Amino acid sequence: MKTKLTTTLKLLRDHDACTDGYRKLKKSLGANWSDTKPINLLAILKSNSVQDMLWCLCATQQNSDKVARLMAADFAESVLHHFTAKYPNDDRPAKAIQAARDFANGKIDDAAQDAARAAARAAARAAAQDAAQD
């Protein structure tokens, strides 16, 4: 299912968007763009940057929690191989990523998500301690 996320110039100002990014977007949209006219986040990606578009997730007209959680899981999974190369028998981060997806999709509750998050933190701490010793 596709999710269309939009924001407005007013929402961006209300959420204290950075001045440079806001000006760049406004210039891209044109001088006649209304403060309350919806702006698709893909337009922000095209005119500004990935960072600006991701920041805009905090200022959308729609609830962007699910999209943000699923994107975070995808980002984490994209670097998971670094962890599993060093710790092939530790599946806690992979389970936490799956739990994040399951939570975003309504398959598990807050308690299960919290437990998965705690396991992932423990794995990250262990990896950081090993890295510090190396």
Short mmCIF file of C-alpha atoms in Angstrom, two decimals:
data_model
loop_
_atom_site.label_atom_id
_atom_site.label_comp_id
_atom_site.label_asym_id
_atom_site.label_seq_id
_atom_site.Cartn_x
_atom_site.Cartn_y
_atom_site.Cartn_z
CA MET A 1 0.00 0.00 0.00
CA LYS A 2 1.31 3.44 -0.92
CA THR A 3 1.19 6.18 1.65
CA LYS A 4 1.16 9.80 0.51
CA LEU A 5 2.65 12.11 3.11
CA THR A 6 2.25 15.85 2.84
CA THR A 7 3.12 18.91 4.83
CA THR A 8 2.54 22.64 4.38
CA LEU A 9 4.69 25.72 4.67
CA LYS A 10 2.75 26.61 7.81
CA LEU A 11 3.42 23.22 9.40
CA LEU A 12 7.10 23.52 8.56
CA ARG A 13 7.28 26.93 10.24
CA ASP A 14 5.27 25.65 13.24
CA HIS A 15 7.83 22.85 13.67
CA ASP A 16 10.79 25.26 13.39
CA ALA A 17 12.16 24.09 10.05
CA CYS A 18 15.69 25.25 9.37
CA THR A 19 15.81 28.59 7.61
CA ASP A 20 18.01 27.50 4.70
CA GLY A 21 15.95 24.40 3.90
CA TYR A 22 12.69 26.33 4.19
CA ARG A 23 13.93 29.07 1.83
CA LYS A 24 15.17 26.51 -0.68
CA LEU A 25 11.82 24.70 -0.67
CA LYS A 26 9.84 27.93 -0.92
CA LYS A 27 11.92 29.02 -3.90
CA SER A 28 11.33 25.64 -5.56
CA LEU A 29 7.56 25.86 -4.99
CA GLY A 30 7.28 29.40 -6.31
CA ALA A 31 6.21 32.71 -4.83
CA ASN A 32 2.48 32.02 -5.14
CA TRP A 33 2.45 28.78 -3.12
CA SER A 34 -0.14 29.06 -0.35
CA ASP A 35 0.96 28.52 3.27
CA THR A 36 -1.69 25.82 3.67
CA LYS A 37 -1.43 24.06 0.31
CA PRO A 38 -0.20 20.46 0.74
CA ILE A 39 3.37 19.68 -0.27
CA ASN A 40 4.18 16.06 -1.08
CA LEU A 41 7.31 14.95 0.77
CA LEU A 42 8.61 13.60 -2.53
CA ALA A 43 8.66 17.20 -3.80
CA ILE A 44 10.84 18.11 -0.82
CA LEU A 45 13.14 15.20 -1.61
CA LYS A 46 13.45 16.46 -5.17
CA SER A 47 14.03 20.12 -4.29
CA ASN A 48 16.02 19.87 -1.07
CA SER A 49 17.65 16.70 0.22
CA VAL A 50 17.05 13.35 1.83
CA GLN A 51 17.82 14.88 5.23
CA ASP A 52 15.24 17.64 4.79
CA MET A 53 12.62 15.19 3.57
CA LEU A 54 13.25 12.86 6.53
CA TRP A 55 13.06 15.79 8.96
CA CYS A 56 9.68 16.68 7.46
CA LEU A 57 8.28 13.41 8.82
CA CYS A 58 7.82 15.31 12.09
CA ALA A 59 5.61 17.88 10.36
CA THR A 60 3.20 15.91 8.18
CA GLN A 61 -0.52 16.38 7.85
CA GLN A 62 -0.95 12.62 8.10
CA ASN A 63 0.35 10.38 10.88
CA SER A 64 3.80 9.35 9.66
CA ASP A 65 4.71 7.04 12.56
CA LYS A 66 4.29 3.83 10.60
CA VAL A 67 6.29 5.07 7.62
CA ALA A 68 9.05 6.39 9.88
CA ARG A 69 9.28 3.11 11.83
CA LEU A 70 9.40 1.02 8.66
CA MET A 71 12.05 3.29 7.14
CA ALA A 72 14.14 3.05 10.32
CA ALA A 73 13.88 -0.75 10.18
CA ASP A 74 15.00 -0.70 6.54
CA PHE A 75 17.95 1.56 7.36
CA ALA A 76 18.98 -0.64 10.29
CA GLU A 77 18.70 -3.77 8.18
CA SER A 78 20.90 -2.22 5.49
CA VAL A 79 23.84 -2.14 7.93
CA LEU A 80 22.99 -5.28 9.91
CA HIS A 81 25.60 -7.25 7.95
CA HIS A 82 28.36 -5.32 9.74
CA PHE A 83 27.11 -6.64 13.07
CA THR A 84 26.42 -10.18 11.90
CA ALA A 85 29.86 -10.45 10.28
CA LYS A 86 31.43 -9.98 13.71
CA TYR A 87 28.70 -11.69 15.76
CA PRO A 88 27.17 -14.38 13.53
CA ASN A 89 25.41 -16.12 16.43
CA ASP A 90 23.76 -13.01 17.88
CA ASP A 91 20.33 -12.56 16.36
CA ARG A 92 19.09 -9.86 18.76
CA PRO A 93 19.45 -6.93 16.36
CA ALA A 94 17.70 -8.85 13.56
CA LYS A 95 14.89 -9.75 15.94
CA ALA A 96 14.61 -6.11 17.04
CA ILE A 97 14.37 -4.97 13.43
CA GLN A 98 11.60 -7.50 12.81
CA ALA A 99 9.86 -6.39 16.00
CA ALA A 100 9.98 -2.77 14.81
CA ARG A 101 8.30 -3.81 11.58
CA ASP A 102 5.75 -5.93 13.44
CA PHE A 103 4.98 -3.03 15.80
CA ALA A 104 4.56 -0.61 12.89
CA ASN A 105 2.17 -3.07 11.25
CA GLY A 106 0.16 -3.62 14.45
CA LYS A 107 1.26 -7.22 14.97
CA ILE A 108 2.80 -6.73 18.44
CA ASP A 109 2.11 -4.42 21.37
CA ASP A 110 4.24 -1.85 23.21
CA ALA A 111 5.57 -4.39 25.74
CA ALA A 112 6.92 -6.72 23.05
CA GLN A 113 8.42 -3.78 21.19
CA ASP A 114 10.10 -2.54 24.40
CA ALA A 115 11.58 -6.00 25.04
CA ALA A 116 12.99 -6.15 21.51
CA ARG A 117 14.42 -2.65 21.87
CA ALA A 118 16.12 -3.63 25.14
CA ALA A 119 17.66 -6.70 23.49
CA ALA A 120 18.97 -4.61 20.62
CA ARG A 121 20.49 -2.09 23.05
CA ALA A 122 22.21 -4.91 24.93
CA ALA A 123 23.65 -6.25 21.69
CA ALA A 124 24.84 -2.78 20.69
CA ARG A 125 26.50 -2.26 24.07
CA ALA A 126 28.27 -5.61 23.79
CA ALA A 127 29.49 -4.75 20.30
CA ALA A 128 30.68 -1.30 21.44
CA GLN A 129 32.59 -2.83 24.35
CA ASP A 130 34.24 -5.34 22.03
CA ALA A 131 35.16 -2.56 19.61
CA ALA A 132 36.65 -0.49 22.43
CA GLN A 133 38.79 -3.45 23.49
CA ASP A 134 40.01 -3.97 19.93
#
